[in-house]
Structures are given as structure tokens and as C-alpha cells.
mmCIF file of C-alpha atoms in Angstrom:
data_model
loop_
_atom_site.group_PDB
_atom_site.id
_atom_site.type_symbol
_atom_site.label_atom_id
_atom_site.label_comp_id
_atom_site.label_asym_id
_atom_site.label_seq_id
_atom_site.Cartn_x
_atom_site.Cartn_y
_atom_site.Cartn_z
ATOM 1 C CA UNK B 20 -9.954 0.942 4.587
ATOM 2 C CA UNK B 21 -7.692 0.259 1.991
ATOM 3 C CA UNK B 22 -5.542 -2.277 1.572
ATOM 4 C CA UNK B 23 -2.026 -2.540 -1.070
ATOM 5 C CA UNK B 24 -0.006 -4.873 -1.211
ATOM 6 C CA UNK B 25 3.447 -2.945 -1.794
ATOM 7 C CA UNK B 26 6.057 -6.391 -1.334
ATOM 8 C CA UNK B 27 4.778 -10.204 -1.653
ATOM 9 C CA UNK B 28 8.404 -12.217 -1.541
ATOM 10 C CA UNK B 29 10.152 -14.172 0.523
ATOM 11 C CA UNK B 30 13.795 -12.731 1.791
ATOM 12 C CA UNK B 31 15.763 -12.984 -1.365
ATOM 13 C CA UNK B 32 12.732 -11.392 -3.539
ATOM 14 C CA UNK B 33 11.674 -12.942 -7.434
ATOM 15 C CA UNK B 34 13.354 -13.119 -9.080
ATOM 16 C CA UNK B 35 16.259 -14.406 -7.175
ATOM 17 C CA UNK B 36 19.668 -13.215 -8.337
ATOM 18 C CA UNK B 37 21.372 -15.677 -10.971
ATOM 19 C CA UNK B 38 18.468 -17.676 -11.096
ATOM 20 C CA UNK B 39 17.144 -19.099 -14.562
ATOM 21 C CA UNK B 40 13.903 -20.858 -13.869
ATOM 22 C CA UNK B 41 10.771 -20.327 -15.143
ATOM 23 C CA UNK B 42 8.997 -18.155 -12.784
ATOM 24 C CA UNK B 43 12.458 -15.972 -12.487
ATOM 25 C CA UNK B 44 12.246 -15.475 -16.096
ATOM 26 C CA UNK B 45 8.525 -15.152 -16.557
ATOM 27 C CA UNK B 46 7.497 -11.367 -18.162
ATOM 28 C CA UNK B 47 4.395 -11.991 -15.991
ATOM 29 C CA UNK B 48 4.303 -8.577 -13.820
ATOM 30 C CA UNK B 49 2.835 -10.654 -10.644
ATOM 31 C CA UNK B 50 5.607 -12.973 -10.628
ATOM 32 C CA UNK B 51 7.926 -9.788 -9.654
ATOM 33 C CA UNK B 52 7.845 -9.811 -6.328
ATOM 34 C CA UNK B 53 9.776 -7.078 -3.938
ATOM 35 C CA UNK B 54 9.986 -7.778 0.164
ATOM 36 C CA UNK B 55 7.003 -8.635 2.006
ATOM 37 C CA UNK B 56 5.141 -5.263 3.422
ATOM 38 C CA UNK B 57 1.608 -3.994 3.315
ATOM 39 C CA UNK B 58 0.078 -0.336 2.932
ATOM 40 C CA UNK B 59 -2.854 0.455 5.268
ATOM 41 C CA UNK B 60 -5.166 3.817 4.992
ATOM 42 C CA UNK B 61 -7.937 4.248 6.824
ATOM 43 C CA UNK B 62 -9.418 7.134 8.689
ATOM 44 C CA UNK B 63 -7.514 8.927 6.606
ATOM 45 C CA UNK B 64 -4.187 7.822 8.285
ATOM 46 C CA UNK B 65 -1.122 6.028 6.650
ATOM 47 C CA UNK B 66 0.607 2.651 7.855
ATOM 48 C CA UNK B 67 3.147 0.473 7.135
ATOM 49 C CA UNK B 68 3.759 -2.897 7.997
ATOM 50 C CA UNK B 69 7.324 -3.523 7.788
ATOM 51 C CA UNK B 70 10.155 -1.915 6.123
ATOM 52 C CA UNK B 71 12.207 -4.449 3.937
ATOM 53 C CA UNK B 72 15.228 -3.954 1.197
ATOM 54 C CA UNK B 73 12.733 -2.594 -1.222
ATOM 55 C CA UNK B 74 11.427 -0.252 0.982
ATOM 56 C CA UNK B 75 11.943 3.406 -1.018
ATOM 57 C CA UNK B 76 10.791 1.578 -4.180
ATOM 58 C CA UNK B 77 8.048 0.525 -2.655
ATOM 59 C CA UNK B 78 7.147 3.843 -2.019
ATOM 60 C CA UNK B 79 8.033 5.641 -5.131
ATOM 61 C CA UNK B 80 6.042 2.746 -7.260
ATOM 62 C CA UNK B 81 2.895 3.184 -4.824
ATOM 63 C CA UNK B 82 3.432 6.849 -4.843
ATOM 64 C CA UNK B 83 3.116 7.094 -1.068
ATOM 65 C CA UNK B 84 3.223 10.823 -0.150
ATOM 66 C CA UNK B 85 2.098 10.539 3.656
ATOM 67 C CA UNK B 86 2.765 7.793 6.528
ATOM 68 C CA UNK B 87 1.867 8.225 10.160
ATOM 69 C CA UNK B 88 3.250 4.943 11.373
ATOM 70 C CA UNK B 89 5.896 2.238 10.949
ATOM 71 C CA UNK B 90 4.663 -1.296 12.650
ATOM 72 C CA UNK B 91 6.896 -4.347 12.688
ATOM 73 C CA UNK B 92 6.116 -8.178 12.784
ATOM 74 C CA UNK B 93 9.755 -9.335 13.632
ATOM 75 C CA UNK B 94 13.136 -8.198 13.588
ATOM 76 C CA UNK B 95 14.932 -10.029 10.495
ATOM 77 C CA UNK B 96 16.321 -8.348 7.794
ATOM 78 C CA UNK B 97 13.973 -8.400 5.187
ATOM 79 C CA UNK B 98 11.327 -6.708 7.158
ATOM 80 C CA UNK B 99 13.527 -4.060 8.458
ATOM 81 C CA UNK B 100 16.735 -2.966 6.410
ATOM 82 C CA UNK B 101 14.774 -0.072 4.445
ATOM 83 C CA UNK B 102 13.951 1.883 7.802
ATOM 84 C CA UNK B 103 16.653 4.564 6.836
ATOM 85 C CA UNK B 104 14.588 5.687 3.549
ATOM 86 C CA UNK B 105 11.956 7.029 6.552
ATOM 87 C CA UNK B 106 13.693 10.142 5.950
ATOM 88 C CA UNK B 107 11.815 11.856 3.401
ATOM 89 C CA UNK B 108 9.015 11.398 5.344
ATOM 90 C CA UNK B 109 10.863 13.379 8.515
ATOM 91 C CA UNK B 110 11.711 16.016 5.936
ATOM 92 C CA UNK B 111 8.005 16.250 4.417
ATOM 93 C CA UNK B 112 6.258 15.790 7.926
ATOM 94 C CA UNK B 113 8.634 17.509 9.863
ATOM 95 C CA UNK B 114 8.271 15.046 13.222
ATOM 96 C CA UNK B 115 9.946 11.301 14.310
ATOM 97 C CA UNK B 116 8.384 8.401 12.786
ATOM 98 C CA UNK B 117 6.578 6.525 15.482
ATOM 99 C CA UNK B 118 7.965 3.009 15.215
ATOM 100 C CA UNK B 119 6.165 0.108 16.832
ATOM 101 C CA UNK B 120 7.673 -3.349 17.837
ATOM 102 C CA UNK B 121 8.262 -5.370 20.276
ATOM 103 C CA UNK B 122 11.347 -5.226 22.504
ATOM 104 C CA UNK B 123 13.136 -7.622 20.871
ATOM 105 C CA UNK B 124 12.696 -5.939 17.520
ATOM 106 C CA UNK B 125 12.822 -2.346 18.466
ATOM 107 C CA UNK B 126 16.581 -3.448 20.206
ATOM 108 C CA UNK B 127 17.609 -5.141 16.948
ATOM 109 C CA UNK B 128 16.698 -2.013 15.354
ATOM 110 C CA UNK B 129 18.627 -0.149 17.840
ATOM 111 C CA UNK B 130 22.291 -2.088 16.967
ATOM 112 C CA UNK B 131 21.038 -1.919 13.383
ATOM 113 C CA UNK B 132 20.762 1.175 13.269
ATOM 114 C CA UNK B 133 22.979 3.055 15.681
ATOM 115 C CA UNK B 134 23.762 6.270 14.060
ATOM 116 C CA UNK B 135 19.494 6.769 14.573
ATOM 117 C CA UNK B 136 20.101 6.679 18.570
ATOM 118 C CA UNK B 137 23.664 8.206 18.925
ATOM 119 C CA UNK B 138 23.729 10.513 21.371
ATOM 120 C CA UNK B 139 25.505 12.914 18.616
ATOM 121 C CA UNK B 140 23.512 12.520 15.614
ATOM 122 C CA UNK B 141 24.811 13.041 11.736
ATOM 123 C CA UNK B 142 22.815 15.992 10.248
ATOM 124 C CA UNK B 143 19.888 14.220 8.246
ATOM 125 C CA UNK B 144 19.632 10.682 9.790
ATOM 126 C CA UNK B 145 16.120 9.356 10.141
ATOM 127 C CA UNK B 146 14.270 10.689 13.130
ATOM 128 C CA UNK B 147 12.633 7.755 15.385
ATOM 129 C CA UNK B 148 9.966 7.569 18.071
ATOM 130 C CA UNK B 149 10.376 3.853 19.066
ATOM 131 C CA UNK B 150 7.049 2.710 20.585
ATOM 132 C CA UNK B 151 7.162 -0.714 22.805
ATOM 133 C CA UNK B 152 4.520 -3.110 21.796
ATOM 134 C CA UNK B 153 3.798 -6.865 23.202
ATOM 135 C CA UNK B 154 0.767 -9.151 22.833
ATOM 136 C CA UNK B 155 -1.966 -6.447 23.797
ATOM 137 C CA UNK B 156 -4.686 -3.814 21.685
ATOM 138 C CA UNK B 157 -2.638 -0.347 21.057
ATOM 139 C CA UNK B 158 -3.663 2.416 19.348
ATOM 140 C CA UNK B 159 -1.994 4.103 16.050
ATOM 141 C CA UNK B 160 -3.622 7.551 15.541
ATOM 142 C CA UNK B 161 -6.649 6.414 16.944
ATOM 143 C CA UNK B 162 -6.587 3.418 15.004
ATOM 144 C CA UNK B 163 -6.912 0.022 17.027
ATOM 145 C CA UNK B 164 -4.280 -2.602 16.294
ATOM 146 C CA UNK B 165 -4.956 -5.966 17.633
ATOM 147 C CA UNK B 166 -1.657 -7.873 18.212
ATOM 148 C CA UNK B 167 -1.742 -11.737 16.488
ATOM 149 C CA UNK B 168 1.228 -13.657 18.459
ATOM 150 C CA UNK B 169 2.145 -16.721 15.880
ATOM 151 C CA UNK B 170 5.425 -18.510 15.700
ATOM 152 C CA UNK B 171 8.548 -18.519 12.520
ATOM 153 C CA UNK B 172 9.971 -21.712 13.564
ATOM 154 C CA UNK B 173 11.174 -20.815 17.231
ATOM 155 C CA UNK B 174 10.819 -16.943 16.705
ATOM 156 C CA UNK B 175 7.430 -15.116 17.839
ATOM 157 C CA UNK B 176 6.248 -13.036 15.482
ATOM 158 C CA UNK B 177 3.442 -10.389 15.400
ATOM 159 C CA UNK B 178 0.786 -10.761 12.727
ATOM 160 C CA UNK B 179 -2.257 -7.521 13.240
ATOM 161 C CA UNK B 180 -5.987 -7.193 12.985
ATOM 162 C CA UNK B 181 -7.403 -3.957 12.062
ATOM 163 C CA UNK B 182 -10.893 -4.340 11.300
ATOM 164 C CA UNK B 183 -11.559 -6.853 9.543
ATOM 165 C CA UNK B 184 -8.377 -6.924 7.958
ATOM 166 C CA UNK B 185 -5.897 -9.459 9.300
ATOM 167 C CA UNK B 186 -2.146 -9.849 8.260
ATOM 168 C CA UNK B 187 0.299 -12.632 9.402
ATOM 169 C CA UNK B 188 3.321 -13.077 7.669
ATOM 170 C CA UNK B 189 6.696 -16.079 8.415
ATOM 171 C CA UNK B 190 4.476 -18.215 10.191
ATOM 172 C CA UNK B 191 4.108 -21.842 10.698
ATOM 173 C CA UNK B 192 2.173 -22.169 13.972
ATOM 174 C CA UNK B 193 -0.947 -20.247 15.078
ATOM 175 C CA UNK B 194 -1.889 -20.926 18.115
ATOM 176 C CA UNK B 195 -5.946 -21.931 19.139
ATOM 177 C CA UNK B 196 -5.947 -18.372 21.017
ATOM 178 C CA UNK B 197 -4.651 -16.717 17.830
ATOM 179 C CA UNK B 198 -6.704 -18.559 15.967
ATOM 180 C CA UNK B 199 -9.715 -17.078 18.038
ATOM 181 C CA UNK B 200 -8.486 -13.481 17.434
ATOM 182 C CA UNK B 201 -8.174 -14.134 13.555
ATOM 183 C CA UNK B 202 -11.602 -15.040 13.223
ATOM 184 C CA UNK B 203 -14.160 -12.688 11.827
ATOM 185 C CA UNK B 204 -12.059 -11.095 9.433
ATOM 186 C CA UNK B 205 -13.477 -10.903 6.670
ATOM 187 C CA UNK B 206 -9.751 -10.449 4.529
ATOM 188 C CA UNK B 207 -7.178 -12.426 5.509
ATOM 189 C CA UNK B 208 -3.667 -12.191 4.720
ATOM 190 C CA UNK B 209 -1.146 -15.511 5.376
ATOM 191 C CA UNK B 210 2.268 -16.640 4.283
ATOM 192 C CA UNK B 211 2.454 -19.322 1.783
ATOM 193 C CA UNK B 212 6.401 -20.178 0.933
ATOM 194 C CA UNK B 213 6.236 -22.797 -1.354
ATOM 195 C CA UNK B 214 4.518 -26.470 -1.747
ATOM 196 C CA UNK B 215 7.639 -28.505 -0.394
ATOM 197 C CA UNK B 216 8.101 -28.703 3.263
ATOM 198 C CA UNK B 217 9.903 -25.975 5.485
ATOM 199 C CA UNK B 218 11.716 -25.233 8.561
ATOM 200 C CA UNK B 219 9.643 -22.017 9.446
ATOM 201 C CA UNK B 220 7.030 -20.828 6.891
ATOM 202 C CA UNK B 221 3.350 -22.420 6.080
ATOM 203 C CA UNK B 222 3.944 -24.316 2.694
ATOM 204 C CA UNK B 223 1.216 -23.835 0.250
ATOM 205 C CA UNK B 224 -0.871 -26.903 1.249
ATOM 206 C CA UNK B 225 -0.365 -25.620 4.803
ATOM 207 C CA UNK B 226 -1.391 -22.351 4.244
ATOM 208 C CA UNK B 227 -5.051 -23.563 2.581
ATOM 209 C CA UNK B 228 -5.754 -25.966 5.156
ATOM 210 C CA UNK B 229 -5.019 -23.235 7.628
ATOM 211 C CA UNK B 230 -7.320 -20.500 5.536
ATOM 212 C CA UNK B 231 -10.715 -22.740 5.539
ATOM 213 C CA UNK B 232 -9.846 -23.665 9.308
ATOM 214 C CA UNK B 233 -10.244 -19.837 9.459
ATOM 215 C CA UNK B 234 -12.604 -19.175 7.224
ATOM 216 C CA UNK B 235 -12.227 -15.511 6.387
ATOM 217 C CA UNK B 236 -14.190 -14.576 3.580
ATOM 218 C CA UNK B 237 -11.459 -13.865 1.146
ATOM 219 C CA UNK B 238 -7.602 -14.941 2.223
ATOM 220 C CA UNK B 239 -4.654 -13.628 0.297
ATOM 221 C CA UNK B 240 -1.359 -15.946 0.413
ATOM 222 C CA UNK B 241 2.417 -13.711 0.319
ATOM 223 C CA UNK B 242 5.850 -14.247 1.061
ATOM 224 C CA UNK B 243 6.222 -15.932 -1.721
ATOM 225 C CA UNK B 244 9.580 -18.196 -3.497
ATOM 226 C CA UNK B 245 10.105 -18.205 -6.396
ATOM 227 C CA UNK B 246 9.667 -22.150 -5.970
ATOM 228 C CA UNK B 247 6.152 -22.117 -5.292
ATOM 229 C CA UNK B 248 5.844 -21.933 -8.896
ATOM 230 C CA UNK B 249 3.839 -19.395 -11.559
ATOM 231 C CA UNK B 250 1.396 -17.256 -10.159
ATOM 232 C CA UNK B 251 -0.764 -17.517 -13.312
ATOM 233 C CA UNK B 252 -1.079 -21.693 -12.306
ATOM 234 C CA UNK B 253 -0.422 -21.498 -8.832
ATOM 235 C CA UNK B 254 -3.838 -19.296 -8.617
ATOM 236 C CA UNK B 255 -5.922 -21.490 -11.089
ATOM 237 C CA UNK B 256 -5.629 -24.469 -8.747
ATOM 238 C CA UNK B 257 -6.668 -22.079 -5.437
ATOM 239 C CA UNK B 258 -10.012 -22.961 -3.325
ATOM 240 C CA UNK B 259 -12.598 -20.397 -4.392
ATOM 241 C CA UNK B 260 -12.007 -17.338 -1.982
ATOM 242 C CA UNK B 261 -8.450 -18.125 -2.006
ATOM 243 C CA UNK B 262 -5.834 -16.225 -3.808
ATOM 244 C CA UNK B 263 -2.423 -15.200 -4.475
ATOM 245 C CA UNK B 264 -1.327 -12.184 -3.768
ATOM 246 C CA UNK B 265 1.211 -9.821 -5.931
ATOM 247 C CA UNK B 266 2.854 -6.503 -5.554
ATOM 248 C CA UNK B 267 0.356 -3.632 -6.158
ATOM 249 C CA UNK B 268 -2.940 -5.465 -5.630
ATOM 250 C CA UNK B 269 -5.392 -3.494 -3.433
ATOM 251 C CA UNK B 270 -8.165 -4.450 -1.572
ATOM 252 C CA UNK B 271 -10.891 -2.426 -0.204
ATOM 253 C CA UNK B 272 -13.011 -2.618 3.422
ATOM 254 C CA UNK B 273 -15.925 -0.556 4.537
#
């Protein structure tokens, strides 16, 4: 399996528009940071997980010629507003792009998105296969997806185990059930925001304390602000088997 990282930001990306502080103007390439979103391939299959702003550039920079499946974690914006640049994938493939989500996401994504569903389509809009998931194991072209329900303040959210490979993203409660599921993985992927409290996302002292409670051999913090500070420090003062994440790392599984 193999694992890239293709969006590690919070909402508004890094750097943030009109910003000036340090970690907005650092050259460093890792603290550039597009929309959170991860690229799985295994079995010789293609996934997404999640479709933010930065979608298409996530794709050209990654060079991402093939993907089987789009799956989403929740329905706001900045894990769903680049589902039109699906397209070229429709054109290339020539089928719909299975979409999976729960109900509540897969409906945003119908209002969203209307001229996908209309009963008279515009020539070239994205073709969709909307796919109904909840809490339970489904399959992705034969690939296993284990659901991980966690909660973003008062919205549920789906994080996913495949393999060993978990990913949870705008968290700030895991339940002891999902806690059981998340276990074993030997890669782990969780949200850290930034070190000062917040309404709806781990903080970085959160998001350790909630690693070694899980104790995955290796866990990989996104959805990162720009306020958590530079990843060049941020990552010196990690836990060992603890580390930041950044657009375009990539991570390898038996």
C-alpha cells in the first residue's frame, strides 16, 4: 500500500491569504500546505479521501493518472468543493465515479452540486455513482474500508482503516469503541490544528496524548494552521514515532 499525502491544511490552507507571519512567509516547501486529502493505492487500485479546493492541483502535482474511488469523511467545504475536477477522470475512464459518504454528505453533495443530478444534464458535467455508507465494513474494488465514527465538535465524521493504515481527520472526540477499531494500525493519521485550544479540532497537545493512548507505530499529525507554528520546530519537539505531516510525503505498507 502506498500512502501520499496530497493536502495537510486546515480550511483556509498556508499560507492564509493576507497573512504576514512567519510560517506564511517561510520558503520552507512543508510549510505550504493545500486542503486536507490523502492518496491510497493498493492492489493496484486508486483512492481518494476527500476532494477539497485544491483538488485538480492536487492531482496534477501528484501526477495522478487513474482513480477508482472518491470516499468522504464529512460534508464541509474544504473536503468537498473540488468534486467537479472528477471529470477528467470520466473522460479518461469512460464510467461514473463511485462516490462514497454518508447520507448526510452524499445530500450536501447533491444541493452542492445540482447540475451533477439534473434530470437534464449539461454536456460534460462530472458523472457520479453516489454510494451510501454509515458506520459499517464496505468494500471499494475489493478493498475493505473499515468505517472510524469520531466527532468535529457536534458533527460525526468518518475517519477509515485500510490495513493498517488509519486516517481521521476534524476530530476532537474518539470514542472508546473507535478507539478499539484504531488500534493495530501500525500508521496512523490524526488532526492536529494548532497548540491553543479549539471548538472542534484536537490541538497539538491533544493530538499526542491521543497518539500514545493509541499507540500506532508511527502517527502522522495534518490539518494543519498556519498557527501551529513552523514545521521545521514544530517536528523537532515531536515524541519519537510522532510526526508532522506535509503535502507530498508518502508512506509505504506491506
Amino acid at each position: 500500500m502506498n500512502i501520499r499525502f496530497l493536502g495537510t491544511g486546515t480550511s483556509q490552507g498556508v499560507p492564509v491569504i493576507g497573512c504576514d507571519c512567519e510560517v506564511c512567509r517561510s520558503v520552507d516547501f512543508r510549510d505550504k500546505r493545500f486542503r486536507c486529502s490523502v492518496h491510497i493505492e493498493t492492489e493496484g487500485k486508486s483512492l481518494v479521501i476527500d476532494t477539497g479546493p485544491d483538488f485538480r492541483m492536487q492531482m496534477l502535482r501528484a501526477d495522478i493518472h487513474q482513480l477508482d474511488a472518491v470516499i468522504y469523511t464529512h460534508e464541509h467545504k474544504d473536503h468537498t468543493a473540488g468534486l467537479d475536477d472528477i471529470r477528467p477522470f470520466n473522460f479518461r475512464q469512460k464510467k461514473d465515479m463511485p462516490v462514497y459518504g454518508r447520507s448526510q454528505v452524499l445530500n450536501q453533495i447533491r444541493q452542492e452540486y445540482s447540475y451533477v443530478f439534473s434530470e437534464k444534464k449539461y454536456p460534460g458535467v462530472p458523472q457520479v455513482l453516489p454510494i451510501e455508507i454509515d458506520e459499517e465494513a464496505f468494500e471499494v474494488e475489493g478493498i475493505t474500508i473499515n468505517p472510524i465514527p469520531v466527532m468535529h465538535h457536534k458533527l460525526p465524521v468518518l475517519g477509515f482503516r485500510v490495513g493498517d493504515f488509519t486516517y481521521i481527520t476534524d476530530a476532537n472526540y474518539i470514542s472508546e469503541e473507535s478507539k478499539e477499531k484504531i488500534k493495530g494500525s501500525k500508521i496512523l493519521v490524526l488532526n492536529a490544528l494548532q497548540k491553543t485550544p479549539h471548538l472542534s479540532h484536537f490541538t497539538l497537545e491533544e493530538a499526542i496524548e491521543m497518539a500514545q493512548m493509541l499507540g500506532a507505530e508511527q502517527t502522522y499529525f495534518t490539518h494543519i494552521s498556519h498557527k501551529l507554528g513552523l514545521h521545521r520546530e514544530v517536528e523537532s519537539e515531536l515524541p519519537e514515532g510522532i510526526h508532522l505531516a506535509y503535502d507530498g510525503l508518502m508512506l509505504s505498507l506491506p
